mmCIF file of C-alpha atoms and ligand atoms in Angstrom:
data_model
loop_
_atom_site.group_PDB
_atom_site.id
_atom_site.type_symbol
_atom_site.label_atom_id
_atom_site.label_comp_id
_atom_site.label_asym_id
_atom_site.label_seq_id
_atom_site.Cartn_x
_atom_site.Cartn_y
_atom_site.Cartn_z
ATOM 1 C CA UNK A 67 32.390 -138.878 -107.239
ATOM 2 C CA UNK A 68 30.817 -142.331 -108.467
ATOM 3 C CA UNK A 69 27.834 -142.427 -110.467
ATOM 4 C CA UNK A 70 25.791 -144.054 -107.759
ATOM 5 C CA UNK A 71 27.018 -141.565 -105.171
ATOM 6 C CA UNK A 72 25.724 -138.746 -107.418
ATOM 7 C CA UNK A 73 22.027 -140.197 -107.562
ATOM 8 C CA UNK A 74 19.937 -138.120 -104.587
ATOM 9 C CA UNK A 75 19.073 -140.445 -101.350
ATOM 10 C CA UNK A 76 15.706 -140.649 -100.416
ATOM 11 C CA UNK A 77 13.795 -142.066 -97.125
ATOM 12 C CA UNK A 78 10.928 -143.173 -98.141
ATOM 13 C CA UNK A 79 8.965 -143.800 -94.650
ATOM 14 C CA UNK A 80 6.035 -146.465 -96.420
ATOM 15 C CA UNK A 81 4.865 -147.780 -99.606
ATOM 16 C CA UNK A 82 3.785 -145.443 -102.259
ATOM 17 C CA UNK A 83 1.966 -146.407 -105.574
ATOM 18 C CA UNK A 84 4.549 -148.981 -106.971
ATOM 19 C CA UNK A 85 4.709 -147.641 -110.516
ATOM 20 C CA UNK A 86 5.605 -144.413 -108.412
ATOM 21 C CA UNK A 87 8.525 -145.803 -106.634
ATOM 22 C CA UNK A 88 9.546 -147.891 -109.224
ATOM 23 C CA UNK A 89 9.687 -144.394 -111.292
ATOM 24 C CA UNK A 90 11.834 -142.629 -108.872
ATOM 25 C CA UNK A 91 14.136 -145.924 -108.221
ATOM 26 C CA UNK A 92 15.533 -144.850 -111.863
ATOM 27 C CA UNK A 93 17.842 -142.025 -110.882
ATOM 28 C CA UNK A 94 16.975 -141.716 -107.086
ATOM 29 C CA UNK A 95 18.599 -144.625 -104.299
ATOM 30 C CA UNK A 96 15.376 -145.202 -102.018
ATOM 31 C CA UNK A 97 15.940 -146.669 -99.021
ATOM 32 C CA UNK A 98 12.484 -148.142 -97.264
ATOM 33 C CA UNK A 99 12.197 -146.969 -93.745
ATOM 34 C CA UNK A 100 9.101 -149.197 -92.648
ATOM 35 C CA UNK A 101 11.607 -152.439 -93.350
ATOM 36 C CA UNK A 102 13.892 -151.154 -91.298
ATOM 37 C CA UNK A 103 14.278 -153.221 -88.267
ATOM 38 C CA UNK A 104 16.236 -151.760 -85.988
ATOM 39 C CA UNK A 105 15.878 -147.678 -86.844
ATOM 40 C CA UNK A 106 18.199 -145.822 -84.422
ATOM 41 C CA UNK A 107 21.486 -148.579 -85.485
ATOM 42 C CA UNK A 108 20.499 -147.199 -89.447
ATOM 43 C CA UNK A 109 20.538 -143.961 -88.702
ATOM 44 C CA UNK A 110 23.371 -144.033 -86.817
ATOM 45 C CA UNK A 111 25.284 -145.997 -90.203
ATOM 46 C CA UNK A 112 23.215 -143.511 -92.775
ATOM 47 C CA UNK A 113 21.760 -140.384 -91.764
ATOM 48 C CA UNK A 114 24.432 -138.133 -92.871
ATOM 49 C CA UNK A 115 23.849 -139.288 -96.392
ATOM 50 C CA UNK A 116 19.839 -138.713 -96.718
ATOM 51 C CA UNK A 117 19.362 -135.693 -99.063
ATOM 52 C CA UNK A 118 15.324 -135.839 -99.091
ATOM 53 C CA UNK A 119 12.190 -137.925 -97.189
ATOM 54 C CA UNK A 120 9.519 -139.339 -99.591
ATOM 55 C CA UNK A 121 6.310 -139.878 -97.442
ATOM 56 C CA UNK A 122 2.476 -138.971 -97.708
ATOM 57 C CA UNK A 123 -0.358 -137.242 -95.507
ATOM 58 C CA UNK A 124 -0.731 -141.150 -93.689
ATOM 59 C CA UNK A 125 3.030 -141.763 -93.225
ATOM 60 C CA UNK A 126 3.939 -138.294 -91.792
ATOM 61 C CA UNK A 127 7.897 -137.341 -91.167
ATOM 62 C CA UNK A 128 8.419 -136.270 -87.229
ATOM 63 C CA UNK A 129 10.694 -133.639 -85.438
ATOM 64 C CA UNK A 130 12.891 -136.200 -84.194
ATOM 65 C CA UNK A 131 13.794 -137.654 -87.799
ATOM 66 C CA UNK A 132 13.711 -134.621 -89.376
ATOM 67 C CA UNK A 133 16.578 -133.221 -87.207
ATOM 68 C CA UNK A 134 18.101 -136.806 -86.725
ATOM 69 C CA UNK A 135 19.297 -135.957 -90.740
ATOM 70 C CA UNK A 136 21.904 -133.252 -90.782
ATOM 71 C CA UNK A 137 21.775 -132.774 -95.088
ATOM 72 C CA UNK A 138 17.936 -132.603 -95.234
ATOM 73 C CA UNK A 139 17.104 -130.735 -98.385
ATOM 74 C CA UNK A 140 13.147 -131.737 -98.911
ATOM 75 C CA UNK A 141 10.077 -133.679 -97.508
ATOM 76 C CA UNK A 142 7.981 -134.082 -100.683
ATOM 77 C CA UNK A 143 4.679 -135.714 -99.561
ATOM 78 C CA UNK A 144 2.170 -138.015 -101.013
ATOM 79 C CA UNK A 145 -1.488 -135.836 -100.439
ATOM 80 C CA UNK A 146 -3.022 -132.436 -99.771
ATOM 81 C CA UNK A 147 -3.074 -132.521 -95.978
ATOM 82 C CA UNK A 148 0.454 -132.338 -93.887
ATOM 83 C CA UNK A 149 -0.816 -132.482 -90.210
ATOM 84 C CA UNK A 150 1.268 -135.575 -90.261
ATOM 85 C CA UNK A 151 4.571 -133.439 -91.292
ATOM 86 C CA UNK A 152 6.837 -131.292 -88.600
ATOM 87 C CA UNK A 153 6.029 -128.145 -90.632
ATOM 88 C CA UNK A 154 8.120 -126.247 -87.969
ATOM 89 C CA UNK A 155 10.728 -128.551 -87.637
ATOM 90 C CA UNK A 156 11.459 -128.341 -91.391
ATOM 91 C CA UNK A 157 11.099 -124.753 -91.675
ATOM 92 C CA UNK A 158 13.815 -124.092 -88.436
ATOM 93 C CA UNK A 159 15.747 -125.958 -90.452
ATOM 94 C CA UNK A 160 15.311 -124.506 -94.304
ATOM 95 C CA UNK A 161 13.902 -127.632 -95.423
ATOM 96 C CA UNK A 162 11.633 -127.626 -98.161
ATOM 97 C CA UNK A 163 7.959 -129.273 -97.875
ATOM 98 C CA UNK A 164 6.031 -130.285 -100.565
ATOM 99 C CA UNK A 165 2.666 -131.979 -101.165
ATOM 100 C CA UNK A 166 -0.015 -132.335 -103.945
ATOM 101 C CA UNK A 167 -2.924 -129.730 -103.558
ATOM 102 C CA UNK A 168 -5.431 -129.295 -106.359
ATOM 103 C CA UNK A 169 -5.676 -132.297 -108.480
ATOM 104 C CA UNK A 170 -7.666 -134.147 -105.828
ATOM 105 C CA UNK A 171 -10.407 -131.858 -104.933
ATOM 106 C CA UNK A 172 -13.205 -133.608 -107.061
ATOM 107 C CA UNK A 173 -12.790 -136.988 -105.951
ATOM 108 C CA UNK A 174 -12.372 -135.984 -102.095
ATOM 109 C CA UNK A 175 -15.686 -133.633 -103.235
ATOM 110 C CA UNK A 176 -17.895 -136.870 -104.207
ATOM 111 C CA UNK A 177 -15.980 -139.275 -101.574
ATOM 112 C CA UNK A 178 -17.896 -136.312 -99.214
ATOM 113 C CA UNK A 179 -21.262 -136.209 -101.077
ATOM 114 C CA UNK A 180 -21.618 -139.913 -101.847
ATOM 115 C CA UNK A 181 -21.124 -140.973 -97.893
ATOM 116 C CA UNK A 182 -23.820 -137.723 -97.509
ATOM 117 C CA UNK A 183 -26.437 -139.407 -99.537
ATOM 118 C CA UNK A 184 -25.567 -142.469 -98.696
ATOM 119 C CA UNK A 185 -26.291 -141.975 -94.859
ATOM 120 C CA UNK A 186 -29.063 -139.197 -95.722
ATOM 121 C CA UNK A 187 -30.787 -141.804 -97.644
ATOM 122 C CA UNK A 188 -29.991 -144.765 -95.482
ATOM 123 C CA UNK A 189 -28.456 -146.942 -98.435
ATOM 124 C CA UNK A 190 -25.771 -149.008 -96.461
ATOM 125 C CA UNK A 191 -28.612 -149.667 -93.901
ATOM 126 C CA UNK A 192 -31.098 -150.727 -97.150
ATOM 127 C CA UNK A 193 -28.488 -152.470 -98.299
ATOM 128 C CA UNK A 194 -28.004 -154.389 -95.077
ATOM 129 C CA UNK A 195 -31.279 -155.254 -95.043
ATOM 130 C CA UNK A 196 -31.629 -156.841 -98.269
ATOM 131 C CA UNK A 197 -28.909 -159.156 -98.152
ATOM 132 C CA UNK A 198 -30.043 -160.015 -94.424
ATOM 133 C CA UNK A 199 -32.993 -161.321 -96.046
ATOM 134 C CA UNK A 200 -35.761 -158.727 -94.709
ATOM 135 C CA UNK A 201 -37.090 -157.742 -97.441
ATOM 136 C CA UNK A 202 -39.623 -160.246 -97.795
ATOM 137 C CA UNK A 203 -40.967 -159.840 -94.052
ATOM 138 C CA UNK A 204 -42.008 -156.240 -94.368
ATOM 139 C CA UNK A 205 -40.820 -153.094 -96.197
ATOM 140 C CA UNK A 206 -37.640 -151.177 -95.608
ATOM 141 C CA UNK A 207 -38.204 -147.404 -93.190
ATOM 142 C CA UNK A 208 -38.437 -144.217 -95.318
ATOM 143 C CA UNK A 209 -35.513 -141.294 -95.112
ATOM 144 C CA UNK A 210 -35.589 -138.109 -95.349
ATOM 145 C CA UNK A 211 -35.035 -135.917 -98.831
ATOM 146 C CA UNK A 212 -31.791 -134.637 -99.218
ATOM 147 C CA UNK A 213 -33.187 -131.502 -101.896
ATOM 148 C CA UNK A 214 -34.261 -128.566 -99.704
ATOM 149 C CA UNK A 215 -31.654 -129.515 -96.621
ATOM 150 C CA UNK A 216 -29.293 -127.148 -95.771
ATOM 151 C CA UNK A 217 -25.435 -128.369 -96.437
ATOM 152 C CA UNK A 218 -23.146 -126.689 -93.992
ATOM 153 C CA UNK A 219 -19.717 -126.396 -95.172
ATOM 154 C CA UNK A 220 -17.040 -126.066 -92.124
ATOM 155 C CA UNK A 221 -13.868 -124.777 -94.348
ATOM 156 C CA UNK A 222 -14.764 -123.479 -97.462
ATOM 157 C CA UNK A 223 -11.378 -124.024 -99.490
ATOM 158 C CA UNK A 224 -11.034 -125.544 -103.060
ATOM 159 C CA UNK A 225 -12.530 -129.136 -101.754
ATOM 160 C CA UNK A 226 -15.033 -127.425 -99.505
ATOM 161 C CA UNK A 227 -16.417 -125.049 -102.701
ATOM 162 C CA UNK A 228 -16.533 -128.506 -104.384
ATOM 163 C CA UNK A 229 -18.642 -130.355 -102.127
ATOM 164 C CA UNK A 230 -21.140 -127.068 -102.315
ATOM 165 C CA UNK A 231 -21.223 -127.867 -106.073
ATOM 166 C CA UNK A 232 -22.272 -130.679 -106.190
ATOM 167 C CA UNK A 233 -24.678 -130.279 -103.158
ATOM 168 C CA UNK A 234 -26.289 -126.892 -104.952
ATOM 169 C CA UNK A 235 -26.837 -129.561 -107.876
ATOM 170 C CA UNK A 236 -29.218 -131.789 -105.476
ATOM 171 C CA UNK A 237 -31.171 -128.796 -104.807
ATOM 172 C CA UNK A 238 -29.453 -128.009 -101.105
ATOM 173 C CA UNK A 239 -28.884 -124.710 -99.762
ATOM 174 C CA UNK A 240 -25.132 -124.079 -98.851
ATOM 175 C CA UNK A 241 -24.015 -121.976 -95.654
ATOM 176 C CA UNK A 242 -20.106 -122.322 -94.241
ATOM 177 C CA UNK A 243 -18.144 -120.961 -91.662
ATOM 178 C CA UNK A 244 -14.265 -119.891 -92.471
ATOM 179 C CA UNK A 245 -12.237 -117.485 -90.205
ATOM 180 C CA UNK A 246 -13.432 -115.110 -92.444
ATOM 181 C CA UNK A 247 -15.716 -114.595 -95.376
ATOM 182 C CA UNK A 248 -15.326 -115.385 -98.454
ATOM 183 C CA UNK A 249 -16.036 -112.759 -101.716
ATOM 184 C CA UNK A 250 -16.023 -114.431 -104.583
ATOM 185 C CA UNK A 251 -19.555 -117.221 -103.185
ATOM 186 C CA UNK A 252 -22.647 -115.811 -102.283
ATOM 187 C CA UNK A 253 -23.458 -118.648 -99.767
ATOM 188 C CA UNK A 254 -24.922 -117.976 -96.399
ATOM 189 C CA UNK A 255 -21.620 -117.207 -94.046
ATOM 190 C CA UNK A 256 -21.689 -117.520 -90.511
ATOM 191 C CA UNK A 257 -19.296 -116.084 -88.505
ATOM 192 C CA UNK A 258 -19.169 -118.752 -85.734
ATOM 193 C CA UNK A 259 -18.968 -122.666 -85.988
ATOM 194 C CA UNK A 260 -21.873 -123.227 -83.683
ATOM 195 C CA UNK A 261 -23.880 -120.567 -85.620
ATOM 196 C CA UNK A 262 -23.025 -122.625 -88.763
ATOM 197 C CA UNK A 263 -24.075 -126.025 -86.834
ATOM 198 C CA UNK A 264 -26.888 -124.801 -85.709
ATOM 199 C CA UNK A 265 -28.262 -124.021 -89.067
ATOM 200 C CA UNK A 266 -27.273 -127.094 -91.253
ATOM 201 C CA UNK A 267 -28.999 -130.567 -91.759
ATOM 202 C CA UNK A 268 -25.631 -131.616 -92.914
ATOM 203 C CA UNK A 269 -22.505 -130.633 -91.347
ATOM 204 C CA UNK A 270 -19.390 -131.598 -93.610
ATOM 205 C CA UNK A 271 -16.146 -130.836 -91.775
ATOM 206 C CA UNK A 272 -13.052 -129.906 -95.448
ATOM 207 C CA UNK A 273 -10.716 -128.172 -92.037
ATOM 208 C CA UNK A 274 -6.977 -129.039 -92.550
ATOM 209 C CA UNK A 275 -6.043 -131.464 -89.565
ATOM 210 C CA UNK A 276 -3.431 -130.441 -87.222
ATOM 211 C CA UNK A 277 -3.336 -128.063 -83.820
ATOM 212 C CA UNK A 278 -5.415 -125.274 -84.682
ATOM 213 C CA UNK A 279 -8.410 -127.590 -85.829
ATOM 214 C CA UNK A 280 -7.929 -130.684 -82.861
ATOM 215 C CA UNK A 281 -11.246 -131.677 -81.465
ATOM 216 C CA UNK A 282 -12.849 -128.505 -82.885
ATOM 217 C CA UNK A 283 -16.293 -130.558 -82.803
ATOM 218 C CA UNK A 284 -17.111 -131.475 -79.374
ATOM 219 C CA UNK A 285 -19.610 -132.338 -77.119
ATOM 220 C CA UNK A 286 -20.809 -128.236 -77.392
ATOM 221 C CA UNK A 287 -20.509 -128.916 -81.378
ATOM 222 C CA UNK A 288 -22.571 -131.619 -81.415
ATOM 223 C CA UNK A 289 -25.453 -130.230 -79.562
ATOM 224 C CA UNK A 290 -25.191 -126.955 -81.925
ATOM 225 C CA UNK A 291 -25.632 -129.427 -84.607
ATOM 226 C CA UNK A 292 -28.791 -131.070 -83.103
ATOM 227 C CA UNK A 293 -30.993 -133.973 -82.890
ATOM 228 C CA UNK A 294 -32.182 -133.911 -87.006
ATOM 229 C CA UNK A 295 -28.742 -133.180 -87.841
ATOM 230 C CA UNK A 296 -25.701 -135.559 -89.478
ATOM 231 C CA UNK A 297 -22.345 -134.728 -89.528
ATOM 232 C CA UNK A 298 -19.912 -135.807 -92.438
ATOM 233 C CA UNK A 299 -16.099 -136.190 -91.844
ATOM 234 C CA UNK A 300 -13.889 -136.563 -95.170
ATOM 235 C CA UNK A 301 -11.141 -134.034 -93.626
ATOM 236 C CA UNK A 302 -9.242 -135.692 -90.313
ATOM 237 C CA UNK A 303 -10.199 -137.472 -87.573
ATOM 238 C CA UNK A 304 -8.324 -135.840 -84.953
ATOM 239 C CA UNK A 305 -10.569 -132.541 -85.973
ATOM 240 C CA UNK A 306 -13.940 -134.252 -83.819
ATOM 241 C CA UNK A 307 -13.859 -135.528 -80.302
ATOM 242 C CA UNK A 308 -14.246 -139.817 -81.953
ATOM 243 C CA UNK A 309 -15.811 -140.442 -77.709
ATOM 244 C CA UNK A 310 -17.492 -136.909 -77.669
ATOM 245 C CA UNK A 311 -18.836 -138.151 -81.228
ATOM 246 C CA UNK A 312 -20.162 -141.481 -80.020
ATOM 247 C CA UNK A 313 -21.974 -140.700 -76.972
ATOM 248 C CA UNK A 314 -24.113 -137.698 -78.905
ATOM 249 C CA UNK A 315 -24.782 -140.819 -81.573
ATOM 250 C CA UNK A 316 -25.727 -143.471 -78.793
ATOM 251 C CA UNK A 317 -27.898 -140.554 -77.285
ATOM 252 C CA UNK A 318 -29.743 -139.017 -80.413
ATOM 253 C CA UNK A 319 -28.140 -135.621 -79.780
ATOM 254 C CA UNK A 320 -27.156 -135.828 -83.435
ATOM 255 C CA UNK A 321 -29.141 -137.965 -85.661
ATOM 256 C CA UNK A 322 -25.965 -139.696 -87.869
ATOM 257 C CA UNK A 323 -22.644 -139.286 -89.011
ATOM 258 C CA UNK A 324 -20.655 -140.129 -92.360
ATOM 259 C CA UNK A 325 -16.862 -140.926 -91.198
ATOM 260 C CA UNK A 326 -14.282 -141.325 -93.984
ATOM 261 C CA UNK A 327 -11.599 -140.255 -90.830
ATOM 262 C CA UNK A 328 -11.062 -141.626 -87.918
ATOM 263 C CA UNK A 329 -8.640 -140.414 -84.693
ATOM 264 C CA UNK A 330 -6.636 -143.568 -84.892
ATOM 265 C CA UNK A 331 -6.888 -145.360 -88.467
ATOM 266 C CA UNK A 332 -7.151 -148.140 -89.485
ATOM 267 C CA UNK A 333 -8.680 -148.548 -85.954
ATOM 268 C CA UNK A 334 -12.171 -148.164 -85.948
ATOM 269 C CA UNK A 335 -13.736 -148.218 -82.465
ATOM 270 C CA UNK A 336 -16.491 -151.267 -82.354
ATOM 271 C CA UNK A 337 -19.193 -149.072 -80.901
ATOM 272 C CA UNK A 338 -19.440 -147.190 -84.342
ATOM 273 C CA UNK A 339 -19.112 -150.365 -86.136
ATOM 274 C CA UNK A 340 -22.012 -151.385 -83.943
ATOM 275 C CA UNK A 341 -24.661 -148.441 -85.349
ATOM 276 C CA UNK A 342 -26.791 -147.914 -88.063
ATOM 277 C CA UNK A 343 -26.868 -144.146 -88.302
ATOM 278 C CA UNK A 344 -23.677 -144.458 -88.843
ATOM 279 C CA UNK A 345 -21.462 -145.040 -92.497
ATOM 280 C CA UNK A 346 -17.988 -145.931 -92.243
ATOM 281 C CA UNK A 347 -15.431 -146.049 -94.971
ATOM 282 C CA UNK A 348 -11.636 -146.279 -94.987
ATOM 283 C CA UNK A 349 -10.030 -143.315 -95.404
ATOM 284 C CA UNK A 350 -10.755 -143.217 -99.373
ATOM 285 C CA UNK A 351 -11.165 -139.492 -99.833
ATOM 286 C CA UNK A 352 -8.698 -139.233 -102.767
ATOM 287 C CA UNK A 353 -8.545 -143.121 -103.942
ATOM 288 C CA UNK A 354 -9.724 -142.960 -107.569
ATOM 289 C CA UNK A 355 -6.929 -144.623 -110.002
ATOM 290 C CA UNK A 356 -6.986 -141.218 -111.953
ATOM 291 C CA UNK A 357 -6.513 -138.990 -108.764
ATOM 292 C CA UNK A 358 -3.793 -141.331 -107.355
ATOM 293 C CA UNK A 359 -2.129 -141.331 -110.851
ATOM 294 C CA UNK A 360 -2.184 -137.533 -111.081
ATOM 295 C CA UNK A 361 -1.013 -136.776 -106.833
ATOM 296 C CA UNK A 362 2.053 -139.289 -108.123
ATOM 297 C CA UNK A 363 2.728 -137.398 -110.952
ATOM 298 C CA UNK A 364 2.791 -133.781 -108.902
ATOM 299 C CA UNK A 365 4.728 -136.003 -106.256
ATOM 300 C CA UNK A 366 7.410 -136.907 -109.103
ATOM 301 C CA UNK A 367 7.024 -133.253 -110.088
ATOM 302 C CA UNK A 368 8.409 -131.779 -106.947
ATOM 303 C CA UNK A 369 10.613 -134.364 -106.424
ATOM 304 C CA UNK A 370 12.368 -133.253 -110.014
ATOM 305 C CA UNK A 371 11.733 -129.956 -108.966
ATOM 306 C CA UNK A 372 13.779 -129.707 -105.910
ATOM 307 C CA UNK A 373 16.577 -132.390 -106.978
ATOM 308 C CA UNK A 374 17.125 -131.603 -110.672
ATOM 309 C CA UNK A 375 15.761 -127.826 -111.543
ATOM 310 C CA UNK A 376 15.935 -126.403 -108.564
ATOM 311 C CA UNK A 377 12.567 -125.316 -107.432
ATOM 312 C CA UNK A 378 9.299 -126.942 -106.382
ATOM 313 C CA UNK A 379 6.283 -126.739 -107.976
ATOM 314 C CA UNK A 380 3.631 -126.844 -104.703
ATOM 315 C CA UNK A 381 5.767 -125.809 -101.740
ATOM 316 C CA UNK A 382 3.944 -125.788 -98.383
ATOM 317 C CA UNK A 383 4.333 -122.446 -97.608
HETATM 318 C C1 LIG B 529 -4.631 -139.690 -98.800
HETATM 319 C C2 LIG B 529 -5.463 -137.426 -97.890
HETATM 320 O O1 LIG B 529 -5.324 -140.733 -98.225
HETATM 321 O O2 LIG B 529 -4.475 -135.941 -99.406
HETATM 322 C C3 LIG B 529 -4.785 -136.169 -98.257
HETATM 323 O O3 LIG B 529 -4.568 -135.336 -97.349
HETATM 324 O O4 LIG B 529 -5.954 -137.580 -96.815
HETATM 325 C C4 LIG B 529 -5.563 -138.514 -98.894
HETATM 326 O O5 LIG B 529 -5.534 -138.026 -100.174
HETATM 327 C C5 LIG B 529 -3.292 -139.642 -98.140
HETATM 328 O O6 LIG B 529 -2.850 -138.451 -97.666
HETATM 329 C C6 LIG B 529 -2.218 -140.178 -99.076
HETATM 330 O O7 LIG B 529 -1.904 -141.452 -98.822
#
C-alpha cells in the first residue's frame, strides 16, 4: 500500500475553521463536498474509498449519504447539537458519531443571557433610536427590570444550568421543565411545559433540536407564555412554530422574543426583521474565538481518536 493510500479519507461536507482543516490536511486526504459540482458522478468514482465524514451541527450528514458510503467508519461533527446528523442511519450501520459537548456551554450560556437583557431592556431598540437621531426630540420609553423576573428554563442540561447561573446572579428566580426532575438544583420544577410557561417572564428554550422537540412551542405555547412574557431561542429553530411565533408577536399574545435560531437559516423571514420587540442575531450561540478554538480541538480529538487510537473521546451515544 502507498503512503498516500494509507492516509484516512475524509468528506468534509463545508468549511470548517481553516487552521482546523489545514490541521487535519497533514495526515488526513479531505475531499470538499460543497465544491463538488456534480455529487451523484463523485460518488459514483469515490464512495467506496471514504473512511469518515467531517461536518458540524449546520452542515448535517443525511441517510442517503451515509448509506451511499459502503466503508463508513465515523461522522465526527463540528458542535454540541446533531439534529442535523442521521443518528439512526449511522447506528444501523455501526458507524461511529461524534460531536463536541461541554466546552461550549458558557458562551452559548451568555449568547442566551445577553440577547435576554438585551430585549428585556430594549437596548437594540435604544440603540436604534440613537443613531436614528431621536434622541434629541424626546426621551427614549422605559423597560422593565430584569432582577425579580422569573427565568424559565425549558431543558435544564449543562447549558440550561448555565443560563440559570448567570440569571440567579441578576437577582431572577429560576423554574424549568425537563421530562423529569432534576436532584442535584433546588429550582422550582414544573412538570409540564405550559405549567413552566405560564409561570416565567422569560422563557429560554436549551431543548436539543430534532423529532422529539419539533414545534414544541406553538400557538398553545405561546398563549401559556402570555402577554408580559418573552421568549428566548439559543437552542434550534425548528423547536418553535417561526409563523405560530409571529402572529402571537404581531398580536401581543407574547410581549417579545430573543431569536439566535431560526427554522430556515440564514433566512430570516422580513416580518421579524420588521419588529421591535423582537432581537435577532445569527446563529452565534458558540462563536467566541476561544470556544471555536477549543470545539476544533475536541473535533481533532475524536478524529485521532477513531482513526489513530482507536476510540473516541465524546461518542454520541
Ligand atoms: C454551531 C451549535 O453554530 O453546537 C451547536 O450545536 O449550534 C453551534 O455551536 C454549529 O453547530 C457549528 O457550526
Amino acid at each position: 500500500m502507498s503512503q498516500a493510500s494509507q492516509r484516512p479519507q475524509l468528506l468534509m461536507m463545508g468549511q470548517l475553521l481553516p487552521a482546523l482543516v489545514e490541521r487535519i490536511e497533514q495526515t488526513y486526504d479531505v475531499h470538499r463536498f460543497w465544491e463538488v459540482q456534480d455529487k451523484t458522478a463523485w460518488l459514483k468514482a469515490n464512495a467506496d474509498k471514504i473512511d469518515g465524514i467531517a461536518t458540524s451541527g449546520v452542515f448535517g450528514a443525511k441517510k442517503e449519504l451515509i448509506d451511499a458510503l459502503p466503508k463508513l467508519k465515523a461522522i465526527i461533527s463540528f458542535g454540541v447539537g446533531y439534529d442535523s446528523i442521521d443518528i439512526g442511519a449511522a447506528r444501523d450501520r455501526g458507524v461511529i458519531v461524534t460531536n463536541t459537548p461541554g466546552v461550549l456551554d458558557n458562551c452559548v450560556a451568555d449568547t442566551a443571557f445577553s440577547i435576554l437583557l438585551a430585549l428585556g431592556r430594549r437596548v437594540c431598540e435604544a440603540d436604534r433610536f440613537v443613531r436614528a437621531g431621536q434622541w434629541p426630540q424626546g426621551r427614549f420609553p422605559l423597560s422593565g427590570s430584569i432582577g425579580g423576573k422569573v427565568c424559565g428554563i425549558v431543558g435544564l442540561g449543562n447549558i440550561g444550568r448555565a443560563i440559570a447561573k448567570r440569571a440567579e446572579a441578576f437577582g431572577m428566580t429560576i423554574a424549568y421543565h425537563n421530562r423529569s426532575r432534576r436532584n442535584d438544583v433546588d429550582y422550582t420544577y414544573h412538570e409540564t411545559l405550559e405549567g413552566l410557561l405560564e409561570a416565567s417572564d422569560y422563557a429560554v428554550l436549551v431543548v436539543p433540536g430534532g423529532g422529539s422537540t419539533d414545534h414544541l412551542i406553538g400557538a398553545e405555547q405561546l398563549k401559556a407564555l402570555g402577554p408580559k412574557g418573552y421568549l428566548v431561542n439559543i437552542a434550534r429553530g425548528s423547536v418553535v412554530d417561526q409563523d405560530a411565533l409571529i402572529g402571537a408577536l404581531k398580536d401581543g399574545t407574547i410581549a417579545g422574543a430573543a431569536l439566535d435560531v431560526f427554522a430556515d437559516e440564514p433566512n430570516v423571514p422580513a416580518d421579524l426583521m420588521g419588529m421591535d420587540n423582537v432581537v435577532l442575531t445569527p446563529h452565534i450561540g458558540s462563536g467566541t474565538h476561544e470556544t471555536r478554538q477549543a470545539m476544533a480541538d475536541l473535533f481533532y480529538d475524536n478524529l485521532e481518536g477513531v482513526f489513530r487510537r482507536g476510540e473516541a473521546v465524546t461518542q454520541v451515544r
